[in-house]
Coordinates of C-alpha atoms in Angstrom, one line a residue:
X1 CA 207.1 64.0 -162.9
X2 CA 203.9 64.0 -165.0
X3 CA 203.9 60.2 -165.2
X4 CA 204.3 59.9 -161.4
X5 CA 201.4 62.3 -160.9
X6 CA 199.3 60.2 -163.2
X7 CA 199.9 57.1 -161.1
X8 CA 198.9 58.7 -157.8
X9 CA 195.2 59.1 -158.6
X10 CA 195.0 55.4 -159.7
X11 CA 196.5 54.3 -156.3
X12 CA 194.2 56.6 -154.4
X13 CA 191.2 55.3 -156.3
X14 CA 192.1 51.6 -155.6
X15 CA 192.1 52.1 -151.8
X16 CA 188.4 53.1 -151.5
X17 CA 187.4 50.1 -153.7
X18 CA 189.3 47.6 -151.5
X19 CA 187.8 49.1 -148.4
X20 CA 184.3 48.8 -149.9
X21 CA 184.9 45.2 -150.8
X22 CA 186.1 44.5 -147.2
X23 CA 183.0 46.1 -145.8
X24 CA 180.8 44.1 -148.1
X25 CA 182.4 40.8 -147.0
X26 CA 182.0 41.8 -143.4
X27 CA 178.3 42.4 -143.9
X28 CA 177.9 39.1 -145.6
X29 CA 179.6 37.3 -142.7
X30 CA 177.3 39.0 -140.2
X31 CA 174.2 38.0 -142.2
X32 CA 175.5 34.4 -142.4
X33 CA 176.1 34.3 -138.6
X34 CA 172.7 35.7 -138.0
X35 CA 171.1 33.2 -140.3
X36 CA 172.9 30.3 -138.6
X37 CA 171.8 31.6 -135.1
X38 CA 168.2 31.9 -136.3
X39 CA 168.4 28.4 -137.8
X40 CA 169.8 26.9 -134.6
X41 CA 167.2 28.7 -132.5
X42 CA 164.4 27.3 -134.7
X43 CA 165.8 23.8 -134.5
X44 CA 166.1 23.9 -130.7
X45 CA 162.7 25.4 -130.2
X46 CA 161.1 22.9 -132.4
X47 CA 163.0 19.9 -131.2
X48 CA 161.9 20.2 -127.6
X49 CA 158.1 20.1 -128.3
X50 CA 158.7 17.4 -130.9
X51 CA 160.5 15.3 -128.3
X52 CA 157.8 15.6 -125.8
X53 CA 155.1 15.1 -128.5
X54 CA 156.7 11.8 -129.6
X55 CA 157.1 10.8 -126.0
X56 CA 153.4 11.5 -125.3
X57 CA 152.3 9.5 -128.3
X58 CA 154.6 6.6 -127.5
X59 CA 153.5 6.5 -123.8
X60 CA 149.9 5.4 -123.2
X61 CA 148.2 7.7 -120.8
X62 CA 146.4 4.8 -119.2
X63 CA 149.7 3.6 -117.8
X64 CA 150.4 7.1 -116.5
X65 CA 147.1 6.9 -114.7
X66 CA 147.9 3.5 -113.2
X67 CA 151.2 4.9 -112.0
X68 CA 149.3 7.5 -110.0
X69 CA 147.1 4.9 -108.1
X70 CA 147.5 5.5 -104.4
X71 CA 149.0 2.2 -103.5
X72 CA 151.9 1.7 -101.0
X73 CA 155.4 0.8 -102.2
X74 CA 155.2 -2.8 -101.0
X75 CA 152.2 -3.3 -103.4
X76 CA 154.2 -2.4 -106.5
X77 CA 157.8 -3.6 -106.1
X78 CA 158.2 -4.6 -109.7
X79 CA 156.1 -3.6 -112.7
X80 CA 156.0 -4.9 -116.2
X81 CA 153.8 -3.3 -118.9
X82 CA 152.7 -4.7 -122.2
X83 CA 150.5 -3.0 -124.9
X84 CA 149.1 -4.3 -128.2
X85 CA 146.6 -3.0 -130.7
X86 CA 145.9 0.5 -132.0
X87 CA 145.1 3.5 -129.9
X88 CA 142.7 4.6 -132.6
X89 CA 141.1 1.1 -132.9
X90 CA 142.5 0.5 -136.4
X91 CA 141.8 -3.3 -136.9
X92 CA 142.3 -4.0 -133.1
X93 CA 141.7 -1.6 -130.2
X94 CA 144.5 -1.1 -127.7
X95 CA 144.9 -3.6 -124.9
X96 CA 147.0 -2.5 -121.9
X97 CA 148.3 -5.2 -119.6
X98 CA 150.3 -4.7 -116.4
X99 CA 151.8 -7.3 -114.1
X100 CA 152.9 -6.1 -110.6
X101 CA 154.7 -7.9 -107.8
X102 CA 153.6 -7.3 -104.3
X103 CA 155.4 -8.1 -101.1
X104 CA 152.3 -8.9 -99.0
X105 CA 149.5 -11.4 -99.2
X106 CA 146.8 -11.5 -101.9
X107 CA 144.2 -10.4 -99.3
X108 CA 146.1 -7.3 -98.2
X109 CA 147.1 -6.5 -101.8
X110 CA 143.5 -6.8 -103.1
X111 CA 142.3 -4.4 -100.4
X112 CA 144.8 -1.6 -101.2
X113 CA 144.2 -1.9 -105.0
X114 CA 140.4 -1.9 -104.8
X115 CA 140.6 1.1 -102.5
X116 CA 142.9 2.9 -104.9
X117 CA 140.7 2.2 -107.8
X118 CA 137.6 3.6 -106.0
X119 CA 139.6 6.7 -105.1
X120 CA 140.6 7.2 -108.7
X121 CA 137.0 7.1 -109.9
X122 CA 136.7 3.4 -111.0
X123 CA 133.4 1.7 -110.2
X124 CA 132.9 -2.0 -109.6
X125 CA 131.4 -3.7 -112.6
X126 CA 129.2 -6.7 -112.0
X127 CA 129.1 -8.5 -115.3
X128 CA 129.1 -12.1 -116.5
X129 CA 132.3 -13.6 -117.8
X130 CA 134.2 -11.8 -115.0
X131 CA 136.4 -13.8 -115.1
X132 CA 135.9 -15.5 -118.4
X133 CA 137.1 -18.8 -116.9
X134 CA 137.6 -20.0 -113.3
X135 CA 140.8 -18.7 -111.8
X136 CA 142.4 -18.8 -108.4
X137 CA 142.7 -15.7 -106.2
X138 CA 140.5 -12.6 -106.4
X139 CA 139.2 -11.4 -109.8
X140 CA 137.1 -8.2 -110.1
X141 CA 136.0 -6.0 -113.0
X142 CA 135.8 -2.2 -113.0
X143 CA 134.5 0.6 -115.4
X144 CA 135.4 4.3 -115.7
X145 CA 134.3 6.5 -118.6
X146 CA 135.2 4.7 -121.8
X147 CA 137.5 2.1 -120.3
X148 CA 137.1 -1.3 -118.6
X149 CA 139.6 -2.8 -116.1
X150 CA 140.2 -6.4 -114.9
X151 CA 142.0 -6.8 -111.6
X152 CA 143.4 -10.2 -110.7
X153 CA 145.3 -10.8 -107.5
X154 CA 146.6 -14.2 -106.6
X155 CA 149.5 -16.1 -105.0
X156 CA 152.8 -16.2 -106.9
X157 CA 153.8 -19.4 -108.8
X158 CA 156.2 -21.3 -106.5
X159 CA 157.5 -23.7 -109.1
X160 CA 158.9 -22.2 -112.4
X161 CA 157.7 -23.9 -115.6
X162 CA 160.0 -26.5 -117.1
X163 CA 162.4 -25.4 -119.8
X164 CA 162.7 -27.4 -123.1
X165 CA 165.3 -30.1 -122.7
X166 CA 165.6 -29.7 -118.9
X167 CA 163.8 -31.5 -116.1
X168 CA 161.2 -29.7 -114.2
X169 CA 162.3 -28.3 -110.8
X170 CA 160.9 -30.2 -107.8
X171 CA 159.7 -28.1 -104.9
X172 CA 161.7 -28.3 -101.7
X173 CA 160.2 -30.6 -99.1
X174 CA 161.1 -28.1 -96.3
X175 CA 158.2 -25.8 -95.5
X176 CA 160.5 -22.9 -94.6
X177 CA 162.1 -23.0 -98.0
X178 CA 158.7 -23.1 -99.7
X179 CA 157.4 -20.2 -97.6
X180 CA 160.4 -18.1 -98.5
X181 CA 159.9 -18.6 -102.2
X182 CA 156.1 -18.2 -102.3
X183 CA 155.6 -15.0 -100.2
X184 CA 153.9 -12.0 -101.6
X185 CA 151.4 -11.9 -104.5
X186 CA 151.0 -11.2 -108.2
X187 CA 148.7 -8.5 -109.6
X188 CA 147.5 -8.5 -113.2
X189 CA 145.7 -5.4 -114.5
X190 CA 144.0 -5.5 -118.0
X191 CA 142.5 -2.2 -119.4
X192 CA 140.5 -2.2 -122.6
X193 CA 138.3 0.3 -124.5
X194 CA 134.7 -0.3 -123.5
X195 CA 133.6 -0.4 -127.1
X196 CA 136.0 -3.3 -127.8
X197 CA 135.0 -5.2 -124.6
X198 CA 132.5 -7.9 -125.7
X199 CA 131.0 -7.9 -122.2
X200 CA 129.6 -4.4 -122.7
X201 CA 127.4 -5.7 -125.6
X202 CA 124.1 -7.6 -125.3
X203 CA 124.9 -11.2 -124.5
X204 CA 123.2 -13.9 -126.5
X205 CA 120.4 -15.7 -124.7
X206 CA 120.9 -19.3 -123.6
X207 CA 117.3 -20.3 -123.3
X208 CA 116.9 -23.8 -124.9
X209 CA 113.5 -22.7 -126.4
X210 CA 115.4 -20.2 -128.6
X211 CA 117.9 -22.7 -130.0
X212 CA 115.5 -25.1 -131.7
X213 CA 115.9 -28.8 -132.0
X214 CA 119.3 -30.4 -131.9
X215 CA 120.0 -31.4 -135.5
X216 CA 122.1 -34.3 -134.2
X217 CA 120.1 -35.9 -131.4
X218 CA 121.9 -38.3 -129.1
X219 CA 120.8 -41.9 -129.5
X220 CA 120.7 -43.6 -126.1
X221 CA 119.5 -47.1 -127.1
X222 CA 121.1 -49.5 -129.6
X223 CA 119.4 -48.7 -132.9
X224 CA 119.9 -52.4 -134.0
X225 CA 118.5 -53.9 -130.8
X226 CA 114.8 -54.2 -132.0
X227 CA 115.6 -55.3 -135.6
X228 CA 114.1 -58.7 -136.3
X229 CA 116.5 -60.8 -138.3
X230 CA 115.1 -61.9 -141.7
X231 CA 114.8 -65.7 -142.3
X232 CA 117.7 -67.1 -144.2

């Protein structure tokens, strides 16, 4: 009987210890779940701003501004953007180029784009080398704040360029077929930083008095025409 009585306290003492261990494990699980929830919340809250931040850095705001130009849908049926250079002008400043397809004539398209640019705060810029070389269609230059913009509107190319190894396509002799292929117009927009646009800098003078003599003058007469032959 004494031995049985001695075993009872040991069993009673083991039960509270097991219950304490179980409570400790439950507390650790709760802490682990709470830590996981906090970690997931931090990741989610940080991922959303990071996503929009990367999107903002990758998307040039100039293109967003061009998207907001008040032009009708027929004047921008297809848009292709291209960008080069650095936004912070490291080595080369950023150059934004946009090509747009319009369903209507170059004259109508030019009118709506010039009106939209004025409404957006762009001012016509009368400057030499606008365009830098003779082009067909309408070519105008604009300035706003620290940016310059070139707008070129012209008729589309009716005949595609030849492909290597293949003969060039010959235009159809039927006027109706040519008219169907050549309707509408093409719009090119080029936006640069004003500090990187050479036309904003002082242009060199072309006065001949400032260039000096030509080191290699052109000889108009035969230099040997007046030479007297020596007697033999």
